[in-house]
Coordinates of C-alpha atoms in Angstrom, one line a residue:
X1 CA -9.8 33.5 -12.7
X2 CA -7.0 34.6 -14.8
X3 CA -4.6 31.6 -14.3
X4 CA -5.6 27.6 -12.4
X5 CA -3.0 26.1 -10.5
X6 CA -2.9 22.4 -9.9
X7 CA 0.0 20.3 -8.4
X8 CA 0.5 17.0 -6.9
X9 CA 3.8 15.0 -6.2
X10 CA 6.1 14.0 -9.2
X11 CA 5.8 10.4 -10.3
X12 CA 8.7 8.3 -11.1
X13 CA 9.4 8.4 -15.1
X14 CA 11.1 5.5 -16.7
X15 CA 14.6 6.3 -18.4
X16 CA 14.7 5.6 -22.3
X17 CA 16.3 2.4 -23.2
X18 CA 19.6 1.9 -24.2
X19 CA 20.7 3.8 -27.2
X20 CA 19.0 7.4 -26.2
X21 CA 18.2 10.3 -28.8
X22 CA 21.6 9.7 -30.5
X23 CA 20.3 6.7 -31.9
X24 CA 17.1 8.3 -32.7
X25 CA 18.5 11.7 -34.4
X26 CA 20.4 9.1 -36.8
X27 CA 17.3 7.9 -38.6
X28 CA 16.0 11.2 -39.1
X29 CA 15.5 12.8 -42.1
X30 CA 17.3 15.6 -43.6
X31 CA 14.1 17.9 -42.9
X32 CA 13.5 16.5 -39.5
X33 CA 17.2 17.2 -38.7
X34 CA 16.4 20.5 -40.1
X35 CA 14.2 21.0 -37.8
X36 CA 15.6 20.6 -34.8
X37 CA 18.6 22.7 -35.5
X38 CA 16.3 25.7 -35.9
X39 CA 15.3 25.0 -32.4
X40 CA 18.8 25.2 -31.2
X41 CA 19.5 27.9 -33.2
X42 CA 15.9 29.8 -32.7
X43 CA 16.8 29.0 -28.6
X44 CA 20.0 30.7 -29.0
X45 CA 18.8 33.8 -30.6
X46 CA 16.0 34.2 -28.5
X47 CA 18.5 34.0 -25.4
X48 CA 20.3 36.9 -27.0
X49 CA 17.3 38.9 -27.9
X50 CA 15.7 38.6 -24.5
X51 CA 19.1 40.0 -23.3
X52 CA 17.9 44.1 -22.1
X53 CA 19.6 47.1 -23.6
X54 CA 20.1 48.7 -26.4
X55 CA 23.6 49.2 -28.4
X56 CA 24.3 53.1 -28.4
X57 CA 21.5 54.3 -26.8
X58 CA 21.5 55.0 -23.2
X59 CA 18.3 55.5 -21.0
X60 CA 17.9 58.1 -18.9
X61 CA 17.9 57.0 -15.1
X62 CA 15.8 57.9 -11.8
X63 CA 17.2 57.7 -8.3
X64 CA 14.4 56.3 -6.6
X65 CA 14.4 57.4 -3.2
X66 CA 11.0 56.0 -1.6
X67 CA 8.4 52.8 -3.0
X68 CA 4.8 52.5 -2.0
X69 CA 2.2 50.5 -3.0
X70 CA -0.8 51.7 -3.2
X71 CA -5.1 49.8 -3.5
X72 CA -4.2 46.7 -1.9
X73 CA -6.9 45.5 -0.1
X74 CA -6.5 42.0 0.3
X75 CA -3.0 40.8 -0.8
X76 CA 0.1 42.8 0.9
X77 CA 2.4 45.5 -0.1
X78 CA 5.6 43.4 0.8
X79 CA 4.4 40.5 -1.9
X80 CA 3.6 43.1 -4.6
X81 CA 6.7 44.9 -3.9
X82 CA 9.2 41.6 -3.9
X83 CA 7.2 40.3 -7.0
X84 CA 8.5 44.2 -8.6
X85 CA 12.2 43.5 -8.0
X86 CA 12.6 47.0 -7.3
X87 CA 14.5 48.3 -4.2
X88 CA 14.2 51.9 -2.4
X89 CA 17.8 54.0 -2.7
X90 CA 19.2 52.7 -6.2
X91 CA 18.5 54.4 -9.9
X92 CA 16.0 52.4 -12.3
X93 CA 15.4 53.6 -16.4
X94 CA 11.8 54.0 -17.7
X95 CA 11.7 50.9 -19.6
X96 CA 13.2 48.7 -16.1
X97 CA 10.3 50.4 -14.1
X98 CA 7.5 49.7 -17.4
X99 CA 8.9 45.7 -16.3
X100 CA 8.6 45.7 -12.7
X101 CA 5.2 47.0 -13.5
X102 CA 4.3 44.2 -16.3
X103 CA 5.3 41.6 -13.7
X104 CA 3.1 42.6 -11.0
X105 CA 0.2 42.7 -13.2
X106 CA 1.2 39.4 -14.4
X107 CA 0.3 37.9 -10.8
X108 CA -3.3 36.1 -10.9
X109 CA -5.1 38.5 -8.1
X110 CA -3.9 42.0 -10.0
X111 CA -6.3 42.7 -12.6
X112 CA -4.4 46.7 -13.4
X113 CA -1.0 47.9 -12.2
X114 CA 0.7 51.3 -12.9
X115 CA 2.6 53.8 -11.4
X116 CA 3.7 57.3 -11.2
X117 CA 6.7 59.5 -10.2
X118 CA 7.0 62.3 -7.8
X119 CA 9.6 64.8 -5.8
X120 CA 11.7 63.5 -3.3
X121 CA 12.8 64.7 -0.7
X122 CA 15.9 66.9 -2.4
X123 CA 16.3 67.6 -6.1
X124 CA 17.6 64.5 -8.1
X125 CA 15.4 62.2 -5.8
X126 CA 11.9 60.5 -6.6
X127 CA 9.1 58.6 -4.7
X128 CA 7.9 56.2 -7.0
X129 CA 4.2 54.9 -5.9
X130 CA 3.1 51.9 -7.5
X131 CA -1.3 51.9 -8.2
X132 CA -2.9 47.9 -8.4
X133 CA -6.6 47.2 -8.8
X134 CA -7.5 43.5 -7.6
X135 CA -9.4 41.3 -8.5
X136 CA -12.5 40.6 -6.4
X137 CA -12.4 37.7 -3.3
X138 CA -15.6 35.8 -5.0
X139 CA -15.0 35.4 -8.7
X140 CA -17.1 33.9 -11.5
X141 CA -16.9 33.2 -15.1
X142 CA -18.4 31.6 -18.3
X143 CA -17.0 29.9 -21.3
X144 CA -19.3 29.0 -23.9
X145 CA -17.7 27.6 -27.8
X146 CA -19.7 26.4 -30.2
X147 CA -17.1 24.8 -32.8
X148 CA -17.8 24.1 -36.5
X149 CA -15.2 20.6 -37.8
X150 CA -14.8 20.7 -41.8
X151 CA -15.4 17.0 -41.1
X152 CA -16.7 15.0 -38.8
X153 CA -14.8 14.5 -35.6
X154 CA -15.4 11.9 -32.4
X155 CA -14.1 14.0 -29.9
X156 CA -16.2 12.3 -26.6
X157 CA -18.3 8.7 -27.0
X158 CA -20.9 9.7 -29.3
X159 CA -20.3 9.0 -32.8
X160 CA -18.2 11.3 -34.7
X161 CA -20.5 15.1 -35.2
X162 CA -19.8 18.1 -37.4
X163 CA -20.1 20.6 -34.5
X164 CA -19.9 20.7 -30.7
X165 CA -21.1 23.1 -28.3
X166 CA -19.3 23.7 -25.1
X167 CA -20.8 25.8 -21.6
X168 CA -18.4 26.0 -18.8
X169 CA -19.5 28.2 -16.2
X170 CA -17.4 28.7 -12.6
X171 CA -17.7 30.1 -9.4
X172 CA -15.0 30.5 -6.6
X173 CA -13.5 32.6 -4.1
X174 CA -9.8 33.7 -3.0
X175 CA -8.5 34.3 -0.1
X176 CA -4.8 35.5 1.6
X177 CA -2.9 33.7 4.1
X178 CA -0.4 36.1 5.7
X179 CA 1.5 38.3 4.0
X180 CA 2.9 35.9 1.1
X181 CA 0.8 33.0 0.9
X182 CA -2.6 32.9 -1.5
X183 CA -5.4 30.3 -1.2
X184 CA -8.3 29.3 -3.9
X185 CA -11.0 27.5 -4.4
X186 CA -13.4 26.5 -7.4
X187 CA -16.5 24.8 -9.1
X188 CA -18.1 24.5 -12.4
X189 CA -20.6 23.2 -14.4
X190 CA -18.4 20.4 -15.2
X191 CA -18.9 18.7 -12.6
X192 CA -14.9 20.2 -11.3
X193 CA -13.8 21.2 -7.8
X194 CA -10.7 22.7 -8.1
X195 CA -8.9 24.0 -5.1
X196 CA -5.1 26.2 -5.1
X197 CA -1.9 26.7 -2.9
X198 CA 0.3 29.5 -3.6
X199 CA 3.3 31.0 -1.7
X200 CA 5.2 33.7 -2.5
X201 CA 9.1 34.5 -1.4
X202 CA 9.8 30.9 -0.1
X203 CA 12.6 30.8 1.5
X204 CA 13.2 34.4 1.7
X205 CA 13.5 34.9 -1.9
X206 CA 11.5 35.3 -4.8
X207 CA 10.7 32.0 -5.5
X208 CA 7.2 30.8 -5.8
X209 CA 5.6 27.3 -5.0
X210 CA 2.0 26.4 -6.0
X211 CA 0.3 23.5 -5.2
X212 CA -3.7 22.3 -6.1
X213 CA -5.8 19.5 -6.4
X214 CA -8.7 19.4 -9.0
X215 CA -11.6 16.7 -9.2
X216 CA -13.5 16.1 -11.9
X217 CA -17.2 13.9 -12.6
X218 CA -17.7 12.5 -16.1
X219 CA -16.5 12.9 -18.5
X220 CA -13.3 14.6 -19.1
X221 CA -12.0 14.2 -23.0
X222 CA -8.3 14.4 -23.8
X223 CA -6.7 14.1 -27.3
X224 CA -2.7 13.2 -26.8
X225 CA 0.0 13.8 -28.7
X226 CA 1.1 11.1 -31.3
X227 CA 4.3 10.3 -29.5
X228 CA 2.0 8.8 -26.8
X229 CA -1.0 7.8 -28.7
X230 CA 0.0 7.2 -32.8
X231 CA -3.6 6.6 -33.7
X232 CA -5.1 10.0 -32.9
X233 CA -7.9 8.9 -30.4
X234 CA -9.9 10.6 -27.8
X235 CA -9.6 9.1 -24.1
X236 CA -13.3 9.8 -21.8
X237 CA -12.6 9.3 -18.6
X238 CA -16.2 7.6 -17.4
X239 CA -15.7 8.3 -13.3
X240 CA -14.2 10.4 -11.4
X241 CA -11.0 11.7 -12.1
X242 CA -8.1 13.4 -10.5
X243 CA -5.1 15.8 -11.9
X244 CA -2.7 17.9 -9.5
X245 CA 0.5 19.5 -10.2
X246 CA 3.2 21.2 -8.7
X247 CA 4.8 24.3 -9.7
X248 CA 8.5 25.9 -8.3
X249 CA 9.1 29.0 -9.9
X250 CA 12.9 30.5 -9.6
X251 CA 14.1 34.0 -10.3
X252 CA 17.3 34.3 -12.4
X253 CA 17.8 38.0 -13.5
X254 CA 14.9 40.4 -14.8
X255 CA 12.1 38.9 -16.3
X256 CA 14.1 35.6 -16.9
X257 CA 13.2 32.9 -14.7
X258 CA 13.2 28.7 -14.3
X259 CA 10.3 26.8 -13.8
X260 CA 9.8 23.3 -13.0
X261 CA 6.6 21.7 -13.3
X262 CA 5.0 18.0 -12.2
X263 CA 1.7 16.9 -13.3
X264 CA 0.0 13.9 -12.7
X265 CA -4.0 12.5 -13.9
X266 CA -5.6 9.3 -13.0
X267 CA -9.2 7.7 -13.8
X268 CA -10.3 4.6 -12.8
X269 CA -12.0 4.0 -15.8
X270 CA -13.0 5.0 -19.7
X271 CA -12.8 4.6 -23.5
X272 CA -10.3 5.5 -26.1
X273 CA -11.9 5.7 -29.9
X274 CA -10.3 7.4 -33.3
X275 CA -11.1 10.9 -33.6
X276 CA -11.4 10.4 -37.3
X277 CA -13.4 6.6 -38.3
X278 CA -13.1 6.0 -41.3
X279 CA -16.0 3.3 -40.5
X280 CA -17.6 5.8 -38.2
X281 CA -18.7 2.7 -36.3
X282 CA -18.5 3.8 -33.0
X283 CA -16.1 1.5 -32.0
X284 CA -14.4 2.2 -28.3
X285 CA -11.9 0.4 -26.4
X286 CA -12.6 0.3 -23.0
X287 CA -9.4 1.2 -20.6
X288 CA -9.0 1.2 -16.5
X289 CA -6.5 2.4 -14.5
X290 CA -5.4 5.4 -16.6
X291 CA -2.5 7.3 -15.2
X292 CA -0.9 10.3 -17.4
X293 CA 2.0 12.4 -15.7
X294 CA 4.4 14.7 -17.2
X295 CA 7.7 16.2 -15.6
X296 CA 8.9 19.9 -17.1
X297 CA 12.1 21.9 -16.9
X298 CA 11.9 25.0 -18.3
X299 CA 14.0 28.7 -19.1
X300 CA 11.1 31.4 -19.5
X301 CA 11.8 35.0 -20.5
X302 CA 8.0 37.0 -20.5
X303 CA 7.9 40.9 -20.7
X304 CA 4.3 40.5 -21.9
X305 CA 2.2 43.1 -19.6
X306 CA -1.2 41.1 -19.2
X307 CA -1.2 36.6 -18.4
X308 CA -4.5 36.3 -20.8
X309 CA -5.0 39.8 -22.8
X310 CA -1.7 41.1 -23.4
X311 CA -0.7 44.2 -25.5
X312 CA 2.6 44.5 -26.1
X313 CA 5.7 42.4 -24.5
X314 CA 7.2 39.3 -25.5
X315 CA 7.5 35.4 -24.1
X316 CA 10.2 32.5 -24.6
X317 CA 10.4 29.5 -23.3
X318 CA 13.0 27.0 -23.8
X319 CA 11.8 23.7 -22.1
X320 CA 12.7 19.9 -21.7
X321 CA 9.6 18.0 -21.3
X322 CA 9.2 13.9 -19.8
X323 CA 5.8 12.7 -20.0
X324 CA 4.0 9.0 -19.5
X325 CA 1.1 7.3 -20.0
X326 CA -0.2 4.1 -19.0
X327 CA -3.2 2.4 -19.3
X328 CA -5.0 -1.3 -18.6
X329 CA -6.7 -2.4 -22.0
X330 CA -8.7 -6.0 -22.7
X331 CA -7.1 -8.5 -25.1
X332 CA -9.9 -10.5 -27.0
X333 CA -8.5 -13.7 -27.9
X334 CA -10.9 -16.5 -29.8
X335 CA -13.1 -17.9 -28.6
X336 CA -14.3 -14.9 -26.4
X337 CA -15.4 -16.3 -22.7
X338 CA -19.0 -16.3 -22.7
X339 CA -21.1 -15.0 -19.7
X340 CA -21.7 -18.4 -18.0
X341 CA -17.8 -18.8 -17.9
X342 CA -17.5 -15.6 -15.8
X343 CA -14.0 -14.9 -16.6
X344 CA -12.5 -11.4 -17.4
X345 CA -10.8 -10.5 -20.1
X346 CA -7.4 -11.1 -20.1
X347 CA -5.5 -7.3 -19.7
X348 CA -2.6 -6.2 -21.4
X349 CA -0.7 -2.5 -20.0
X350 CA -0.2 0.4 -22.6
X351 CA 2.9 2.7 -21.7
X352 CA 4.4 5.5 -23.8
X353 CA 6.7 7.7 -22.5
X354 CA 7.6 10.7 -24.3
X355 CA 11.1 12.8 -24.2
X356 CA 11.2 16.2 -26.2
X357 CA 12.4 19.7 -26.2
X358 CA 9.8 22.1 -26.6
X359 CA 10.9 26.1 -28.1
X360 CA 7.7 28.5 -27.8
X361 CA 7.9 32.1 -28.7
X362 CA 5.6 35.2 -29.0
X363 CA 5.2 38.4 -29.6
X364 CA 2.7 41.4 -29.4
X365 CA 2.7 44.3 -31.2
X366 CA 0.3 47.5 -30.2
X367 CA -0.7 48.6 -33.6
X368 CA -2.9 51.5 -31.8
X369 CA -4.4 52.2 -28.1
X370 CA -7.0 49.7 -29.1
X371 CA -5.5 47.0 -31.8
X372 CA -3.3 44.1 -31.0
X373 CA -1.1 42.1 -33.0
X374 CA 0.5 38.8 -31.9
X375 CA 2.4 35.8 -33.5
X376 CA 3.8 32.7 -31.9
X377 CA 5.5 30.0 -32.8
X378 CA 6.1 26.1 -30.7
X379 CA 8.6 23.9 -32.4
X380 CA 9.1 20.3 -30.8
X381 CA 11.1 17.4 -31.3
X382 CA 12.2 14.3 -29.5
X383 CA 11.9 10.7 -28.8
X384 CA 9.5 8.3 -27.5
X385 CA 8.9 4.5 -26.5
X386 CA 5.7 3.0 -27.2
X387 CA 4.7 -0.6 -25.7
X388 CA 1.0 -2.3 -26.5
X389 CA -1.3 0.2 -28.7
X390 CA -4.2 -1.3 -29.8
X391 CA -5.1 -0.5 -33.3
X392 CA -8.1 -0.5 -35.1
X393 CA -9.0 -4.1 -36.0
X394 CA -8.2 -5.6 -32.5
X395 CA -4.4 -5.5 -33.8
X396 CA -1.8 -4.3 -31.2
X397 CA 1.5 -2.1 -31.8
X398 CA 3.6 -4.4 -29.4
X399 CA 6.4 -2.1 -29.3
X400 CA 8.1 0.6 -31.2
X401 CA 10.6 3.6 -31.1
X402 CA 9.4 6.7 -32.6
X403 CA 11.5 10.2 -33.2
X404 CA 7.8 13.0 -33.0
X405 CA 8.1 16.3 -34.3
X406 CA 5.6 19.3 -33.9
X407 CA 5.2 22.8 -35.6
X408 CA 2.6 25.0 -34.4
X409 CA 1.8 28.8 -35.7
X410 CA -1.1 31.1 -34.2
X411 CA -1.6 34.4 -35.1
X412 CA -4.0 36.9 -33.5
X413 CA -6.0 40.1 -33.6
X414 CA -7.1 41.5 -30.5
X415 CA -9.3 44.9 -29.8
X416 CA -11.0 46.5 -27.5
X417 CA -14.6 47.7 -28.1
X418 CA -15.5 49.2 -24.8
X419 CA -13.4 50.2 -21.6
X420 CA -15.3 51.7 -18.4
X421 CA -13.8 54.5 -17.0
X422 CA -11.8 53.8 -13.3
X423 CA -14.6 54.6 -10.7
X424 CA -16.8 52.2 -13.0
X425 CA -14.7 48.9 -11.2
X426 CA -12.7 48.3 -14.3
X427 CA -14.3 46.8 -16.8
X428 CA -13.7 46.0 -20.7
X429 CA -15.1 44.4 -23.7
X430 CA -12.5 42.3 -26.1
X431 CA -13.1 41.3 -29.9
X432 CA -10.5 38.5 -30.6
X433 CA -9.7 36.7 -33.6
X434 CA -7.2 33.6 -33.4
X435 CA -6.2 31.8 -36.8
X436 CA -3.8 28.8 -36.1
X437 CA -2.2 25.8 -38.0
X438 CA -0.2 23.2 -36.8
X439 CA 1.8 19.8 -37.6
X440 CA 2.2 16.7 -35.7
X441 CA 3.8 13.7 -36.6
X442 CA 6.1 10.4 -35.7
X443 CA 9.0 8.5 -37.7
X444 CA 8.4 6.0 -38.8
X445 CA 4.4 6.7 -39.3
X446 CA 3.6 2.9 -38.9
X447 CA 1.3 3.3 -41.9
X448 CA -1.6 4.8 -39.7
X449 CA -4.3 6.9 -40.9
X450 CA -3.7 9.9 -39.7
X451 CA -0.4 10.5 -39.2
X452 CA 1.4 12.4 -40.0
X453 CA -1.5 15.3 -39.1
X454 CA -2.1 18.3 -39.9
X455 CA -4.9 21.1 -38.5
X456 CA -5.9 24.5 -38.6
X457 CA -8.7 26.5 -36.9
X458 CA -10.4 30.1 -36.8
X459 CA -11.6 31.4 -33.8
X460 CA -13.9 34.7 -33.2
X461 CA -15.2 35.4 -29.4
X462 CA -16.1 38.4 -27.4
X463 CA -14.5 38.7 -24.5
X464 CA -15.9 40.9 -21.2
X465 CA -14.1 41.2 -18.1
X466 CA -14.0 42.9 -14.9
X467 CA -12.6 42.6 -11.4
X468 CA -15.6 40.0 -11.0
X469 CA -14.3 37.4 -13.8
X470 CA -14.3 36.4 -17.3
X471 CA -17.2 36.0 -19.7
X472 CA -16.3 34.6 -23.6
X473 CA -18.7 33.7 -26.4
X474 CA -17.0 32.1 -29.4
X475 CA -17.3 30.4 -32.5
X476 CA -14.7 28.2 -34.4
X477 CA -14.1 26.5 -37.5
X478 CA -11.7 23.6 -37.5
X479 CA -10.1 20.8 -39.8
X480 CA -7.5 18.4 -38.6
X481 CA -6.5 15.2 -41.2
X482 CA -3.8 13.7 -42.8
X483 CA -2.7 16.2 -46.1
X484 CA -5.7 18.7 -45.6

């Protein structure tokens, strides 16, 4: 419940044409150039601060003689104790053995991890017994939003609304394949079967592979980022759809690893309509043959000590990100064919294909046993190519070169109301409060509505979870627009 993991093969992304980012960085602006040096700069300090130690203080060490593992039930001692990094007969400090802890509670079946220290068998020796809790084989959950827009938004087909209420519930089960494989499988009210691969120490080390599939009914919505869609519209997929990825995860020291990461969606069929109409006519533009896939390289540093509800710890990523999108659209030329003539409409082939580096940092700061601070800032820049957008006013964007740049901050509050004691099966109750503002935009703008674009949101939910699942009830506020 905790994490979903979807893969499917890597598609084939198209190189940029000739001329690359070089040609791209020239026409920026003396802010956007700003900009991305403090994500070279901001990368480069965060590689530094991720680096453990501190100057002039040493920690004390611990010989650990023996490692157990203790409450497994379904998974394996062997996986939790390779995911750990720690090794029987060599000396570990406090802070090294608080890490190896935060990453097994990390994994998505460990809902609790700890450990303890005791005698050996001679005096400067220690057994060190590691406790989990896991989660439970059937898991369920519910999601339900209801979101308040400052104006009115078109975020699916209906016409654009000044609220929306969402209600996803799911059900599944888990189950373990040997001693380092994982299996899962999934369903919701959203008409979604989701189903998940994991393995664990492929090819005798402590890389991981995940693999999953997930179908989904009507109607999926997806807002994408302006270096792919300039206008700032909503895409419905009408029938079924279909989105995998594929994850390789690969150890490099610590809690630093690299990651790569394929995704890729399809749908048959659907509509694409502004999120903000000025007209608020209604207007869609029917597409077929959607395909969206991304490709993702990335260096991640986490020492956070929970995947959804962290406490304390802290997470970098440094990543290079390919993505493409491409789409079937009508072109209505005049005279329109009438039904007797029995001809389609001519079809023209949207593609945009997006290359950008992406810098994300957080951090969480235990205020007391029971408050939670975090920040986090995502910085973005790159280049795309854009060939045949259609525009409002049956106009179409034939092609263009953009440079897109993003800023994105979220703060949070998080605190715990209620925790059950141990025998009670582990379970909590979370007040959270997210306030976040972002900023989006391409060079050149081509004149467009809304873009640049700017947004912010509040978000309040209760939070309960146990070994079972997850159940959140929120409410939002939200305003996205040009110069808010």
């Amino acid at each position: 419940m905790r994490r979903s993991l979807l893969a499917l093969q890597p598609a084939p992304v198209q190189a940029p044409r000739d001329g690359g980012l070089a040609r791209h960085l020239k026409k920026l602006s003396p802010s956007k150039r700003g900009i991305l040096w403090l994500i070279l700069v901001l990368s480069a300090v965060s590689w530094a601060q991720a680096s453990p130690g501190r100057k002039g203080f040493e920690e004390p060490r611990f010989f650990i003689e023996s490692i157990s593992v203790e409450g497994v039930r379904r998974s394996s001692p062997k996986l939790i104790l390779s995911e750990s990094l720690l090794v029987a007969g060599q000396e570990y400090s406090e802070p090294e053995l608080l890490e190896a802890v935060n990453r097994i509670q990390r994994l998505p079946f460990i809902f609790d991890a700890g450990f303890s220290l005791g005698r050996g068998s001679e005096r400067g020796k220690l057994d060190l017994s590691i406790t989990v809790k896991e989660v439970a084989r059937f898991f369920f959950g519910a999601d339900t939003e209801t979101t308040v827009f400052v104006r009115d938004l078109a975020l699916e087909r209906s016409l654009a609304d000044g609220a929306s209420t969402d209600l996803d519930l799911v059900a599944g089960m888990r189950f373990f394949m040997g001693q380092y494989g994982s299996f899962f499988a999934a369903v919701s009210s959203a008409e979604t079967v989701q189903l998940g691969l994991t393995r664990y120490q492929v090819f005798g080390h402590r890389v991981f592979l995940s693999l999953g599939l997930l179908r989904q009914g009507c109607c999926p919505a997806t807002v994408r980022p302006l270096g792919l869609d300039p206008t700032f519209s909503s895409w419905t997929s009408e029938g079924d759809s279909t989105r995998g990825n594929f994850t390789l995860g690969v150890p490099l020291r610590g809690d630093h690893s690299l990651r790569f990461d394929a995704s890729r969606f399809e749908s048959p069929e659907g509509s694409r309509r502004l999120v903000l109409d000025p007209l608020d006519a209604g207007t869609l533009d029917m597409h077929r043959d959607l395909v969206d896939q991304r490709l993702e390289l990335a260096w991640i540093y986490d020492t956070s000590d929970d995947p959804d509800f962290p406490t304390e710890g802290r997470f970098l990523s440094l990543a290079f990100e390919l993505r493409e999108v491409r789409a079937d659209f009508p072109v209505f030329a005049l005279p329109l064919p009438t039904a007797d003539q029995g001809q389609p409409p001519e079809m023209t082939t949207l593609r945009s294909q997006l290359y950008r580096l992406v810098l994300v940092g957080t951090q969480h700061w235990p205020v007391t046993h029971r408050h939670t601070l975090s920040g986090g800032l995502r910085l973005s820049v790159g280049t795309s190519d854009v060939e045949n957008v259609p525009l409002e006013g049956q106009r179409l964007l034939s092609t263009e070169d953009l440079t897109v740049f993003e800023v994105n901050l979220v703060l949070r509050h998080s605190m715990r109301l209620w925790r059950a004691s141990r025998h009670l099966d582990y379970q909590e109750l979370l007040w959270q409060n997210v306030f976040e503002v972002g900023h989006e935009g391409t060079s050149p703008s081509l004149d467009l509505l809304n873009n640049p674009l700017d947004r912010w949101s509040f978000q309040s939910s209760l939070v309960f979870r146990s070994t079972w699942g997850v159940f959140r009830l929120g409410l939002a506020v939200e305003d996205v627009g040009r110069n808010l």
